[in-house]
């Protein structure tokens, strides 16, 4: 059971906007920055969003993040077929003294 | 450019040990906290351990119960993970990852990852 809770799956059609939620607690999301990763099978995870809503260079502005209280969300607008991947949220946990991840959300582009 | 290359994975019997290495290049290795993260087959990503940039701080996932030891050699730009008393549930792809900001210990923002090395624990 992951410390951060994500829906196991999400889907959308090309061009649509989808959101993926991530629920935590006061010891992680509530007090530390949230990060999002995109993971394609057989490859290394890729940092998509850091510090709640910042994009590393090279990440399209179709990807955006937000945090409210002990929850966070990743939004993908203008959905494309290449966005089909697993998405993970992560945050530092003050109680566990380490990073915690969500269980991952498998995004399907219909 | 930043490059992280893991090695040392393979098939090992339950109860045996294995040491993973992660060779870093393209950045000032001694300035960055490093992590090991793993993904078991069909499962999500799980944090394993971290070591601060100077090696003075080490944190581990509670589930490891002292079986794993993280270390680094800044003179060789290499990160290590010594895994003892291996169990079937340790079967996973192990990734080394670099934090996004230099000289910082706390955080879950990993901007560079290796390609991973597969560890299979089986008799």
Short mmCIF file of C-alpha atoms in Angstrom, two decimals:
data_model
loop_
_atom_site.label_atom_id
_atom_site.label_comp_id
_atom_site.label_asym_id
_atom_site.label_seq_id
_atom_site.Cartn_x
_atom_site.Cartn_y
_atom_site.Cartn_z
CA UNK A 1 0.00 0.00 0.00
CA UNK A 2 1.56 3.27 -1.13
CA UNK A 3 1.74 6.26 1.21
CA UNK A 4 0.42 8.55 -1.53
CA UNK A 5 -2.86 7.54 -3.16
CA UNK A 6 -3.43 7.74 -6.89
CA UNK A 7 -6.15 6.27 -9.08
CA UNK A 8 -4.80 3.15 -10.77
CA UNK A 9 -5.96 4.22 -14.20
CA UNK A 10 -7.07 7.20 -16.27
CA UNK A 11 -7.97 7.65 -19.89
CA UNK A 12 -8.79 10.23 -22.50
CA UNK A 13 -9.03 10.82 -26.21
CA UNK A 14 -6.50 12.82 -28.24
CA UNK A 15 -6.86 16.53 -27.61
CA UNK A 16 -8.70 16.08 -24.32
CA UNK A 17 -7.60 17.31 -20.91
CA UNK A 18 -7.09 14.73 -18.18
CA UNK A 19 -6.18 15.11 -14.54
CA UNK A 20 -4.54 12.66 -12.17
CA UNK A 21 -4.95 13.11 -8.43
CA UNK A 22 -2.56 12.34 -5.63
CA UNK A 23 -3.67 12.28 -2.01
CA UNK A 24 -1.32 12.36 0.96
CA UNK A 25 -1.08 13.75 4.45
CA UNK A 26 0.34 16.61 6.48
CA UNK A 27 3.73 14.88 6.77
CA UNK A 28 4.28 14.68 3.02
CA UNK A 29 2.20 16.68 0.52
CA UNK A 30 0.96 19.01 3.23
CA UNK A 31 4.44 20.19 4.12
CA UNK A 32 6.76 19.34 1.22
CA UNK A 33 6.88 19.92 -2.49
CA UNK A 34 5.16 17.53 -4.87
CA UNK A 35 6.83 16.06 -7.92
CA UNK A 36 5.46 14.09 -10.84
CA UNK A 37 7.13 11.46 -12.99
CA UNK A 38 6.30 9.93 -16.33
CA UNK A 39 7.39 6.32 -16.73
CA UNK A 40 7.37 4.37 -19.97
CA UNK A 41 7.99 0.61 -19.77
CA UNK A 42 11.64 -0.29 -20.16
CA UNK A 43 12.86 3.25 -19.65
CA UNK A 44 13.96 5.38 -16.73
CA UNK A 45 11.32 7.54 -15.06
CA UNK A 46 11.31 11.14 -16.24
CA UNK A 47 10.79 14.16 -14.00
CA UNK A 48 7.73 15.94 -15.34
CA UNK A 49 6.85 18.44 -12.62
CA UNK A 50 8.81 19.53 -9.55
CA UNK A 51 8.00 21.87 -6.69
CA UNK A 52 4.26 21.44 -7.28
CA UNK A 53 4.09 23.22 -10.64
CA UNK A 54 7.54 23.73 -12.17
CA UNK A 55 8.52 22.08 -15.43
CA UNK A 56 12.09 21.04 -16.19
CA UNK A 57 13.36 22.34 -19.49
CA UNK A 58 12.06 20.29 -22.38
CA UNK A 59 8.76 19.34 -20.75
CA UNK A 60 5.85 20.74 -22.79
CA UNK A 61 3.57 23.28 -21.14
CA UNK A 62 0.71 20.85 -21.76
CA UNK A 63 1.76 19.36 -18.44
CA UNK A 64 0.91 21.28 -15.28
CA UNK A 65 0.76 20.56 -11.58
CA UNK A 66 -0.99 21.99 -8.56
CA UNK A 67 -1.30 21.37 -4.84
CA UNK A 68 -4.06 22.12 -2.40
CA UNK A 69 -3.65 21.13 1.22
CA UNK A 70 -2.68 17.47 1.34
CA UNK A 71 -3.62 16.71 -2.25
CA UNK A 72 -2.04 17.39 -5.60
CA UNK A 73 -3.00 17.05 -9.24
CA UNK A 74 -1.30 16.60 -12.56
CA UNK A 75 -3.12 17.96 -15.58
CA UNK A 76 -2.35 17.05 -19.17
CA UNK A 77 -4.02 19.15 -21.83
CA UNK A 78 -4.10 18.47 -25.55
CA UNK A 79 -3.64 14.77 -24.87
CA UNK A 80 -1.38 12.98 -27.36
CA UNK A 81 -0.81 9.30 -28.03
CA UNK A 82 2.77 9.58 -26.78
CA UNK A 83 1.45 10.61 -23.37
CA UNK A 84 0.37 7.02 -22.78
CA UNK A 85 2.49 6.01 -19.80
CA UNK A 86 2.48 5.48 -16.05
CA UNK A 87 2.48 8.61 -13.90
CA UNK A 88 3.73 8.81 -10.32
CA UNK A 89 3.52 11.53 -7.71
CA UNK A 90 6.22 11.82 -5.06
CA UNK A 91 6.99 13.95 -2.04
CA UNK A 92 9.33 13.94 0.92
CA UNK A 93 7.78 12.53 4.09
CA UNK A 94 8.91 14.12 7.35
CA UNK A 95 7.72 11.17 9.46
CA UNK A 96 9.43 8.51 7.36
CA UNK A 97 12.54 10.58 6.63
CA UNK A 98 12.48 9.76 2.97
CA UNK A 99 10.59 10.21 -0.29
CA UNK A 100 7.25 8.50 -0.77
CA UNK A 101 5.62 7.66 -4.06
CA UNK A 102 2.08 7.15 -5.19
CA UNK A 103 1.09 3.76 -6.54
CA UNK A 104 1.09 5.08 -10.08
CA UNK A 105 -1.64 5.87 -12.59
CA UNK A 106 -1.68 4.14 -15.95
CA UNK A 107 -2.84 6.63 -18.56
CA UNK A 108 -4.46 5.26 -21.70
CA UNK A 109 -5.02 7.41 -24.77
CA UNK A 110 -8.10 6.00 -26.47
CA UNK B 1 25.47 15.61 -20.07
CA UNK B 2 24.45 13.86 -16.88
CA UNK B 3 24.84 10.12 -17.11
CA UNK B 4 24.12 7.43 -14.54
CA UNK B 5 24.94 3.83 -15.33
CA UNK B 6 23.96 1.03 -12.97
CA UNK B 7 25.63 -2.36 -12.88
CA UNK B 8 25.86 -5.41 -10.68
CA UNK B 9 22.39 -6.86 -11.10
CA UNK B 10 21.72 -10.49 -11.85
CA UNK B 11 20.17 -13.67 -10.53
CA UNK B 12 20.95 -14.48 -6.91
CA UNK B 13 19.67 -17.11 -4.51
CA UNK B 14 17.58 -16.14 -1.49
CA UNK B 15 19.72 -15.27 1.51
CA UNK B 16 22.73 -14.28 -0.60
CA UNK B 17 24.22 -10.83 -1.14
CA UNK B 18 24.72 -8.54 -4.09
CA UNK B 19 26.33 -5.14 -4.56
CA UNK B 20 25.03 -2.68 -7.09
CA UNK B 21 27.06 0.19 -8.49
CA UNK B 22 26.06 3.41 -10.20
CA UNK B 23 28.75 5.22 -12.18
CA UNK B 24 28.08 8.93 -12.53
CA UNK B 25 29.46 11.36 -15.08
CA UNK B 26 28.75 14.76 -16.55
CA UNK B 27 28.24 16.58 -13.27
CA UNK B 28 29.87 17.31 -9.93
CA UNK B 29 28.98 14.03 -8.24
CA UNK B 30 30.19 15.11 -4.80
CA UNK B 31 27.66 17.97 -4.76
CA UNK B 32 24.51 15.86 -5.11
CA UNK B 33 22.49 13.65 -2.82
CA UNK B 34 21.85 10.32 -4.51
CA UNK B 35 19.07 7.77 -4.15
CA UNK B 36 18.28 4.18 -5.00
CA UNK B 37 14.73 3.51 -6.16
CA UNK B 38 13.31 0.17 -7.28
CA UNK B 39 10.37 -1.21 -9.20
CA UNK B 40 9.26 -4.79 -8.72
CA UNK B 41 7.60 -6.56 -11.67
CA UNK B 42 4.09 -5.28 -12.14
CA UNK B 43 4.40 -2.94 -9.17
CA UNK B 44 4.92 0.76 -8.64
CA UNK B 45 8.07 2.64 -7.90
CA UNK B 46 9.48 2.29 -4.37
CA UNK B 47 12.15 4.37 -2.69
CA UNK B 48 15.03 2.34 -1.22
CA UNK B 49 17.70 4.61 0.26
CA UNK B 50 19.49 7.92 0.02
CA UNK B 51 22.94 9.21 0.82
CA UNK B 52 23.79 12.87 1.15
CA UNK B 53 26.30 14.52 -1.13
CA UNK B 54 29.11 14.17 1.43
CA UNK B 55 28.07 10.73 2.64
CA UNK B 56 27.33 11.90 6.17
CA UNK B 57 23.59 11.23 6.07
CA UNK B 58 21.96 7.97 5.05
CA UNK B 59 18.27 7.12 5.18
CA UNK B 60 16.53 3.87 4.34
CA UNK B 61 13.03 2.64 3.66
CA UNK B 62 11.64 1.01 6.80
CA UNK B 63 10.78 -2.17 4.88
CA UNK B 64 14.45 -2.96 4.35
CA UNK B 65 15.06 -3.53 8.07
CA UNK B 66 18.81 -3.01 7.97
CA UNK B 67 19.54 -5.46 5.14
CA UNK B 68 20.68 -2.82 2.65
CA UNK B 69 23.57 -0.35 2.94
CA UNK B 70 24.07 2.67 0.72
CA UNK B 71 27.50 4.20 0.24
CA UNK B 72 29.42 6.37 -2.17
CA UNK B 73 32.97 7.04 -3.29
CA UNK B 74 33.17 10.63 -4.44
CA UNK B 75 36.73 10.11 -5.69
CA UNK B 76 35.39 7.49 -8.10
CA UNK B 77 32.05 9.21 -8.84
CA UNK B 78 30.29 6.00 -7.88
CA UNK B 79 27.27 5.14 -5.77
CA UNK B 80 26.78 1.70 -4.23
CA UNK B 81 24.03 -0.42 -2.74
CA UNK B 82 25.06 -3.45 -0.71
CA UNK B 83 22.12 -5.82 -0.45
CA UNK B 84 22.28 -8.66 2.09
CA UNK B 85 19.91 -11.47 3.04
CA UNK B 86 18.07 -11.05 -0.23
CA UNK B 87 14.45 -12.19 -0.49
CA UNK B 88 12.12 -12.90 -3.35
CA UNK B 89 10.35 -9.61 -2.75
CA UNK B 90 13.61 -7.78 -3.49
CA UNK B 91 13.30 -8.83 -7.12
CA UNK B 92 13.10 -5.56 -9.01
CA UNK B 93 14.76 -3.16 -11.38
CA UNK B 94 16.99 -0.92 -9.28
CA UNK B 95 17.56 2.65 -10.38
CA UNK B 96 20.00 5.21 -9.09
CA UNK B 97 18.73 8.76 -9.22
CA UNK B 98 20.12 12.24 -8.64
CA UNK B 99 18.25 14.97 -6.84
CA UNK B 100 17.44 18.09 -8.80
CA UNK B 101 19.30 20.60 -6.62
CA UNK B 102 22.91 20.46 -5.43
CA UNK B 103 23.80 20.43 -1.73
CA UNK B 104 20.24 19.52 -0.69
CA UNK B 105 19.31 16.37 1.22
CA UNK B 106 15.54 16.59 1.61
CA UNK B 107 13.37 16.23 -1.46
CA UNK B 108 11.78 13.84 -3.92
CA UNK B 109 12.69 15.59 -7.15
CA UNK B 110 14.98 13.34 -9.14
CA UNK B 111 16.01 14.93 -12.39
CA UNK B 112 18.34 12.21 -13.63
CA UNK B 113 17.94 8.46 -13.51
CA UNK B 114 19.97 5.54 -14.71
CA UNK B 115 18.47 2.91 -16.99
CA UNK B 116 18.25 0.47 -14.12
CA UNK B 117 19.72 -2.93 -13.32
CA UNK B 118 17.57 -6.01 -12.79
CA UNK B 119 17.97 -8.03 -9.63
CA UNK B 120 16.24 -11.40 -9.57
CA UNK B 121 16.18 -13.32 -6.31
CA UNK B 122 15.35 -16.93 -7.03
CA UNK B 123 16.51 -20.39 -6.15
#
